[in-house]
GROMACS .gro file of C-alpha atoms in nm:
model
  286
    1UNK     CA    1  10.317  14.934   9.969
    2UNK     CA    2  10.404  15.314  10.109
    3UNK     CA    3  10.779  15.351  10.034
    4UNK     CA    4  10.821  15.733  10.097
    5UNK     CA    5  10.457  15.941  10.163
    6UNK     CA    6  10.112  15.799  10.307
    7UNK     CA    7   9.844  16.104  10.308
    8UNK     CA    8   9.630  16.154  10.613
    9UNK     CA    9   9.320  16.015  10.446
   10UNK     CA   10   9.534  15.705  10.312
   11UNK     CA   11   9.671  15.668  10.687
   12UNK     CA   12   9.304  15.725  10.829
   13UNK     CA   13   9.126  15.420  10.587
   14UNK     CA   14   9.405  15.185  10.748
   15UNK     CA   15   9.335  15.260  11.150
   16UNK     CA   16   9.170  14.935  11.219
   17UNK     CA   17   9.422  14.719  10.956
   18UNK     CA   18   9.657  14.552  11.201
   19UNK     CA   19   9.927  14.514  10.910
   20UNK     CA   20   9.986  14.905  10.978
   21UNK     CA   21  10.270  15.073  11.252
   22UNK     CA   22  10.186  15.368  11.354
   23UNK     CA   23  10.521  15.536  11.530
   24UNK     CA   24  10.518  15.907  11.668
   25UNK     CA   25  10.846  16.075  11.705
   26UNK     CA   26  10.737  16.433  11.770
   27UNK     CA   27  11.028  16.601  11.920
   28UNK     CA   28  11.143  16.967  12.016
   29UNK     CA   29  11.534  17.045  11.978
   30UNK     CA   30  11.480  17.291  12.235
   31UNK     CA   31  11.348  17.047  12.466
   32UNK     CA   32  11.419  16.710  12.350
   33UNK     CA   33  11.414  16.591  12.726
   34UNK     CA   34  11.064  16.557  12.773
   35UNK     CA   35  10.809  16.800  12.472
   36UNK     CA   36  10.748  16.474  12.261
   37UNK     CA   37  10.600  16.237  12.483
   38UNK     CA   38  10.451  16.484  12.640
   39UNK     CA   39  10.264  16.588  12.333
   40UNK     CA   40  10.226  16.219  12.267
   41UNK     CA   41  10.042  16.101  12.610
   42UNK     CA   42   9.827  16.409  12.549
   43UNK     CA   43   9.684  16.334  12.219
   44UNK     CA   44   9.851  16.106  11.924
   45UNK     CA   45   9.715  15.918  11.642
   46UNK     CA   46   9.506  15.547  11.774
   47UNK     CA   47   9.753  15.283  11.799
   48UNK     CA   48  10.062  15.500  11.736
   49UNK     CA   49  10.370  15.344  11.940
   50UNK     CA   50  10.618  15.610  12.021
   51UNK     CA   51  10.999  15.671  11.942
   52UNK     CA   52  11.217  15.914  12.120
   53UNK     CA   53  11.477  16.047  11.893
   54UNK     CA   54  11.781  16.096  12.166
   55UNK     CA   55  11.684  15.752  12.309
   56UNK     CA   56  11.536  15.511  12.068
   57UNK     CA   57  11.669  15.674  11.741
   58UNK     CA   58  12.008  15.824  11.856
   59UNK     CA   59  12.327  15.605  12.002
   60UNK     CA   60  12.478  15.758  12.293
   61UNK     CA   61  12.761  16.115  12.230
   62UNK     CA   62  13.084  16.080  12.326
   63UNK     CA   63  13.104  16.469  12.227
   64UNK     CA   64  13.345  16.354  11.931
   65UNK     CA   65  13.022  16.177  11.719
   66UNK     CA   66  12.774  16.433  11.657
   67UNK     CA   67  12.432  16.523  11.857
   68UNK     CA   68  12.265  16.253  11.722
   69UNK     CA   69  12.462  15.962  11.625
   70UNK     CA   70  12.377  15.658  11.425
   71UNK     CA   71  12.261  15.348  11.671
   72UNK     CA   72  12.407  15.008  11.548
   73UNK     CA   73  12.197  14.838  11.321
   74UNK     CA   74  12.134  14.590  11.656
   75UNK     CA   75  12.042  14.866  11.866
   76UNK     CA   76  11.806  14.910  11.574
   77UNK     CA   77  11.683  14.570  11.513
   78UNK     CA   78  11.599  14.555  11.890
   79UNK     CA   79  11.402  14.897  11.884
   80UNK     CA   80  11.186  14.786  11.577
   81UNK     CA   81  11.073  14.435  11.701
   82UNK     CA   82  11.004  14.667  12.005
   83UNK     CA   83  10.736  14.829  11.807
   84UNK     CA   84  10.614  14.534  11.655
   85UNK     CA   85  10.776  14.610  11.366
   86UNK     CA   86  10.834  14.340  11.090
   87UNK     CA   87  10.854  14.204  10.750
   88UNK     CA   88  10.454  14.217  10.586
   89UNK     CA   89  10.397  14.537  10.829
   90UNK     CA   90  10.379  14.870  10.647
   91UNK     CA   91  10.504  15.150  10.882
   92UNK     CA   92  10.400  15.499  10.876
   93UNK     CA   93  10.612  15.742  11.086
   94UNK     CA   94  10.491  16.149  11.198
   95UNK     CA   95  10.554  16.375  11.392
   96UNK     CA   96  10.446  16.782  11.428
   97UNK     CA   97  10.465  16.877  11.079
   98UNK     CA   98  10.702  16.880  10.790
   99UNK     CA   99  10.856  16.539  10.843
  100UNK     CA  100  11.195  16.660  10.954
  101UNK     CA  101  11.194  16.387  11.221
  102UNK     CA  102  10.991  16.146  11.081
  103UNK     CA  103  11.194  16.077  10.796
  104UNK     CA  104  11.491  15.950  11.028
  105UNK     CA  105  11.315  15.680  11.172
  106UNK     CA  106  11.180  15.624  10.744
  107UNK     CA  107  11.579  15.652  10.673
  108UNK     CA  108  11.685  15.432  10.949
  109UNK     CA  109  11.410  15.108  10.857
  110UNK     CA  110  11.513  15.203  10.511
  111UNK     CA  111  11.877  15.120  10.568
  112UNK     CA  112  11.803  14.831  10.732
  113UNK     CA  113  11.597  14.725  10.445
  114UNK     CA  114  11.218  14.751  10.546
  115UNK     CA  115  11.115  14.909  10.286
  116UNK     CA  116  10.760  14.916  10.375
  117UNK     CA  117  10.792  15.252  10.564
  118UNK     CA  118  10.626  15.623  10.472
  119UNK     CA  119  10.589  15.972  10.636
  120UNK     CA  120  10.280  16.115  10.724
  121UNK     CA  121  10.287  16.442  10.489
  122UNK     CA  122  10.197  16.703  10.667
  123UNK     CA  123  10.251  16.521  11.010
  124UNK     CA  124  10.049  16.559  11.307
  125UNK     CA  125   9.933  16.937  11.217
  126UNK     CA  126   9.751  16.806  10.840
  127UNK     CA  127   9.588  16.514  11.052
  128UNK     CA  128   9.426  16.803  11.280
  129UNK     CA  129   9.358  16.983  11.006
  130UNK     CA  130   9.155  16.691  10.857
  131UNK     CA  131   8.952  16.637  11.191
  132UNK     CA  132   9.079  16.320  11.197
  133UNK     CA  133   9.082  16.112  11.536
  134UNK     CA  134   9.278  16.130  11.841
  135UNK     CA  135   9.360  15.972  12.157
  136UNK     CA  136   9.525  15.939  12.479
  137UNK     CA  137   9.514  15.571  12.512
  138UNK     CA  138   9.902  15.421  12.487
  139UNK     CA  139   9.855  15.087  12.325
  140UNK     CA  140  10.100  14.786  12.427
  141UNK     CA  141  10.233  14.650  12.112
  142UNK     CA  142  10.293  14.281  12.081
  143UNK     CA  143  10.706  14.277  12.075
  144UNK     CA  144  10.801  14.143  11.717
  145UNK     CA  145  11.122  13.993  11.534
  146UNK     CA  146  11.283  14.269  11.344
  147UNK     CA  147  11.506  14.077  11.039
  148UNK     CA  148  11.741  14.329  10.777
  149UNK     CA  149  11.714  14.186  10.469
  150UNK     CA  150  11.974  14.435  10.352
  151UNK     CA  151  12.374  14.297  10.394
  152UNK     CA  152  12.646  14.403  10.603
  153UNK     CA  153  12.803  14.531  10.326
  154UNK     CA  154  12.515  14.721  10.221
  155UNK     CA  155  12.434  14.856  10.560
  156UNK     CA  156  12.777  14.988  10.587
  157UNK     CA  157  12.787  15.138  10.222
  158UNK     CA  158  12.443  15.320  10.265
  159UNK     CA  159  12.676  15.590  10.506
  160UNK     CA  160  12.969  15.804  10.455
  161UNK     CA  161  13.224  15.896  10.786
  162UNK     CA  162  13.426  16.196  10.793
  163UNK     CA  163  13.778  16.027  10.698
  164UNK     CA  164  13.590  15.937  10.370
  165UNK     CA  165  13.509  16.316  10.341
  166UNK     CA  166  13.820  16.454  10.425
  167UNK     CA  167  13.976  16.234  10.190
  168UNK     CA  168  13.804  16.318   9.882
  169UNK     CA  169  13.749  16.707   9.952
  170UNK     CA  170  14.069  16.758   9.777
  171UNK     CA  171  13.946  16.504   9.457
  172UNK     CA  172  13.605  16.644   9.494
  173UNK     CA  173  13.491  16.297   9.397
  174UNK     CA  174  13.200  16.347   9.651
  175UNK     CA  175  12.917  16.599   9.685
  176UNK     CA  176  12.794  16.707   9.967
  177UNK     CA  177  12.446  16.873  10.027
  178UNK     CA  178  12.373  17.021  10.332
  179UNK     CA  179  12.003  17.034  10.473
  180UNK     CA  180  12.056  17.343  10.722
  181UNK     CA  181  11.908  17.674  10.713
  182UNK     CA  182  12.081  17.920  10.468
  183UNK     CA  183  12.184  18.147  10.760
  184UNK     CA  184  12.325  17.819  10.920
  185UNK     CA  185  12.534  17.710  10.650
  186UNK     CA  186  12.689  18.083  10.578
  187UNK     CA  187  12.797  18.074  10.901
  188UNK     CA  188  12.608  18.393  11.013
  189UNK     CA  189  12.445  18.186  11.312
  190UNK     CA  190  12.467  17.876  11.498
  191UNK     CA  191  12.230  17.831  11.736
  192UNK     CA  192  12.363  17.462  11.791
  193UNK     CA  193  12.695  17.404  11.783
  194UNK     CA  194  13.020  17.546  11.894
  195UNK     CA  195  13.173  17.613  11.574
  196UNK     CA  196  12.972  17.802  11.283
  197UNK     CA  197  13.013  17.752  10.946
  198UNK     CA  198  13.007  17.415  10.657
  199UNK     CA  199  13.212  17.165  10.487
  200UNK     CA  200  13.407  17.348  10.234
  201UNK     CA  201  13.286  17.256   9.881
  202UNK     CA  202  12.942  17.191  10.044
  203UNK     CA  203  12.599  17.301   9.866
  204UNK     CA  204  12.320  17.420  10.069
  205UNK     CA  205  11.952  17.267  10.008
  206UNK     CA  206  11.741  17.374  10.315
  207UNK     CA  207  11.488  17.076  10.403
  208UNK     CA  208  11.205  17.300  10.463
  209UNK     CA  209  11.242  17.411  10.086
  210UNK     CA  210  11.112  16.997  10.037
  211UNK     CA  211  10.823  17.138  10.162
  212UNK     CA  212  10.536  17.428  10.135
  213UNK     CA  213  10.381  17.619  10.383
  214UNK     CA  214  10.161  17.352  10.494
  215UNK     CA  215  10.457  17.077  10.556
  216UNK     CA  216  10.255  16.903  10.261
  217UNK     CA  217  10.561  16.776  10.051
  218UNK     CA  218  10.626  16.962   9.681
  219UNK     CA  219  10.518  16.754   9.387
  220UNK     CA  220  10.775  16.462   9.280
  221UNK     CA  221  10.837  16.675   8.956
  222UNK     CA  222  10.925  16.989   9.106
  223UNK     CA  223  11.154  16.812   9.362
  224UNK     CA  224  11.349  16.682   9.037
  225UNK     CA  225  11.389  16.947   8.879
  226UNK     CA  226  11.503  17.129   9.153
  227UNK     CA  227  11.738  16.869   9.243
  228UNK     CA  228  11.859  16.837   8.923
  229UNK     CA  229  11.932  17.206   8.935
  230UNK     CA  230  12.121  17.209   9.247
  231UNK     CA  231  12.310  16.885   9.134
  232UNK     CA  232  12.386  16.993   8.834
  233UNK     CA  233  12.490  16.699   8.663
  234UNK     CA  234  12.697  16.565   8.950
  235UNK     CA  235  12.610  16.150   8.964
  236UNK     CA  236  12.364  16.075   9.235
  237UNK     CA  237  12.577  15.800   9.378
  238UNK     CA  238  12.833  16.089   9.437
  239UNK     CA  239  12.574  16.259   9.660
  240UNK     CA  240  12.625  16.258  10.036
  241UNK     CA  241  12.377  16.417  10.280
  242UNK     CA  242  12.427  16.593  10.631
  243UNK     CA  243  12.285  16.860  10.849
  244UNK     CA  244  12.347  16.955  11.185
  245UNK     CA  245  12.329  16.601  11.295
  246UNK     CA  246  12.202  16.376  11.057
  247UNK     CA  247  11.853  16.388  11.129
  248UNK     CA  248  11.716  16.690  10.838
  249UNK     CA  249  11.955  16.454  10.641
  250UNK     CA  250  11.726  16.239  10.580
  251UNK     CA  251  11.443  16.463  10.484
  252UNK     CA  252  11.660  16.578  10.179
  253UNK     CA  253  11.675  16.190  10.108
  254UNK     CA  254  11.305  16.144  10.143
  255UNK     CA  255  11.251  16.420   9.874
  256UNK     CA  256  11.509  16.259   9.663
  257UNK     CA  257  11.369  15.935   9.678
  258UNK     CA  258  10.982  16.113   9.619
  259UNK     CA  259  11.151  16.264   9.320
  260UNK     CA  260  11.303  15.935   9.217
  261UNK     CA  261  11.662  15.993   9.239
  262UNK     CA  262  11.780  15.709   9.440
  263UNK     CA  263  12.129  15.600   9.556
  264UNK     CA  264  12.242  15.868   9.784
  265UNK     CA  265  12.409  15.827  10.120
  266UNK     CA  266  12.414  15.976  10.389
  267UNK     CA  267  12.701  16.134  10.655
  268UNK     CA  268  12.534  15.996  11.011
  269UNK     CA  269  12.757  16.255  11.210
  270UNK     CA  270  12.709  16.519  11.014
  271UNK     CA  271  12.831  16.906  11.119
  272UNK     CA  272  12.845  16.828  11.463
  273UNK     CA  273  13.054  16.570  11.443
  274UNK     CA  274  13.277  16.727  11.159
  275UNK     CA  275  13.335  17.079  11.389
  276UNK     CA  276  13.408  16.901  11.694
  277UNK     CA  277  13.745  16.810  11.575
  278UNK     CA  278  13.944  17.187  11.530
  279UNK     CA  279  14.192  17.018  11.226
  280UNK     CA  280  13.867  16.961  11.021
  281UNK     CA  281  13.882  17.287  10.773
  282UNK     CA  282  13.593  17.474  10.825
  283UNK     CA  283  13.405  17.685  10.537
  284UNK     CA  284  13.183  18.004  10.565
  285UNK     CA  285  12.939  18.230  10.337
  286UNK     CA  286  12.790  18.078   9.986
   0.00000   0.00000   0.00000
């Protein structure tokens, strides 16, 4: 079983094995209406299903809950047995490159508890790379019944809202580790949202630093020391992730989990939800 990182020649020997999903959630921030499926219906990897992240991955904005909000875990259950997703299937999500949206869909079946569910490292651009196959040919998945395994209570205590933050900013009984660009989280630009800045008491680890050049993922040992570093000595059940909008998030808790430090949460709403309310404090620079 894949639990965090298939490679493309792993992915490649398992085309024709029907207990492997294939999902595609290429996307483009800057045009997130239609870039993805239209990269998608163009050329994807045989039999991958695809997953919008504003519709299938994202619950609707009320302009109070972030850019991309956490679905329900039945809007979620629904969109899995959708893809044929269920228990005995291993899952292997892409999309261009580093895994930056990929590893939301990994986070969200994850949470859910399917833990049968990798990236493709690299994405899309190390499966060209390999000359590996393509097609245009949108396959019609046989619909499937999507069961959590994980309880309620788990479900709900895999996430952290912003009351829980506010409250222990003061404590400091939380730390939070932000997966924006440096330039982002100083405050210096903000090329999303309508308030610039971070979380005071936040610490900055940029998800493309996961990654090298090539959107391969670092080694599992350098990820924990570096981790360890940033942490320093702060518990990992204390560690709560967030981005712009929850989505880099979960790359940070991809490499985590790669680098074997488990138990960290994750704040769904992230700075977009936490600036769109002006009595939230508001932190800038280092």
């Amino acid at each position: 079983m894949h639990t965090t990182l298939a490679s493309a020649a792993e992915l490649a020997a398992r085309l024709d094995d029907p207990a492997w999903i294939i999902v595609d959630v290429r996307h483009d921030l800057a045009q997130p209406e239609r870039w993805g499926e239209a990269q998608y219906r163009a050329a994807h990897l045989p039999g991958a299903r695809f997953a919008h992240l504003d519709a299938d991955l994202s619950a609707p904005k009320t302009g109070r809950n972030g850019r991309h909000p956490l679905p329900t875990p039945e809007h979620c259950v629904a969109l899995f047995g959708r893809l044929g997703i269920e228990a005995g299937r291993q899952v292997v999500a892409y999309d261009q490159g580093s895994g930056m949206f990929a590893s939301r869909l990994w986070w969200m079946l994850r949470w859910l508890g399917h833990d049968a569910v990798a990236v493709l490292d690299g994405g899309f651009a190390a499966w060209q790379r390999a000359g590996l196959p393509t097609t245009d040919v949108v396959p019609d998945p046989r619909p499937a019944r999507f069961v959590p395994v994980r309880s309620a209570a788990a479900i709900a205590a895999a996430t952290v809202d912003a009351a829980a933050i506010e409250a222990a900013l003061a404590a400091g009984t939380l730390t939070l580790v932000d997966a924006r660009a440096p330039e982002r989280f100083r405050g210096e630009v903000e090329p999303l949202d309508p308030v610039a800045g971070h979380i005071p008491g936040s610490r900055n680890r940029p998800f493309a630093a996961n990654v090298g050049a090539d959107g391969i993922f670092k080694p599992a040992g350098v990820l924990r020391a570096e981790y360890a570093a940033l942490l320093a000595g702060r518990p990992l059940d204390s560690v709560v992730h967030l981005c712009g909008s929850g989505v880099t998030a979960c790359h940070n808790l991809l490499a985590m989990e790669i680098a074997g430090m488990s138990g960290t949460r994750l704040y769904p709403g992230s700075w977009s939800e936490w600036c769109a309310d002006p009595a939230r404090p508001v932190a800038r620079g280092n």
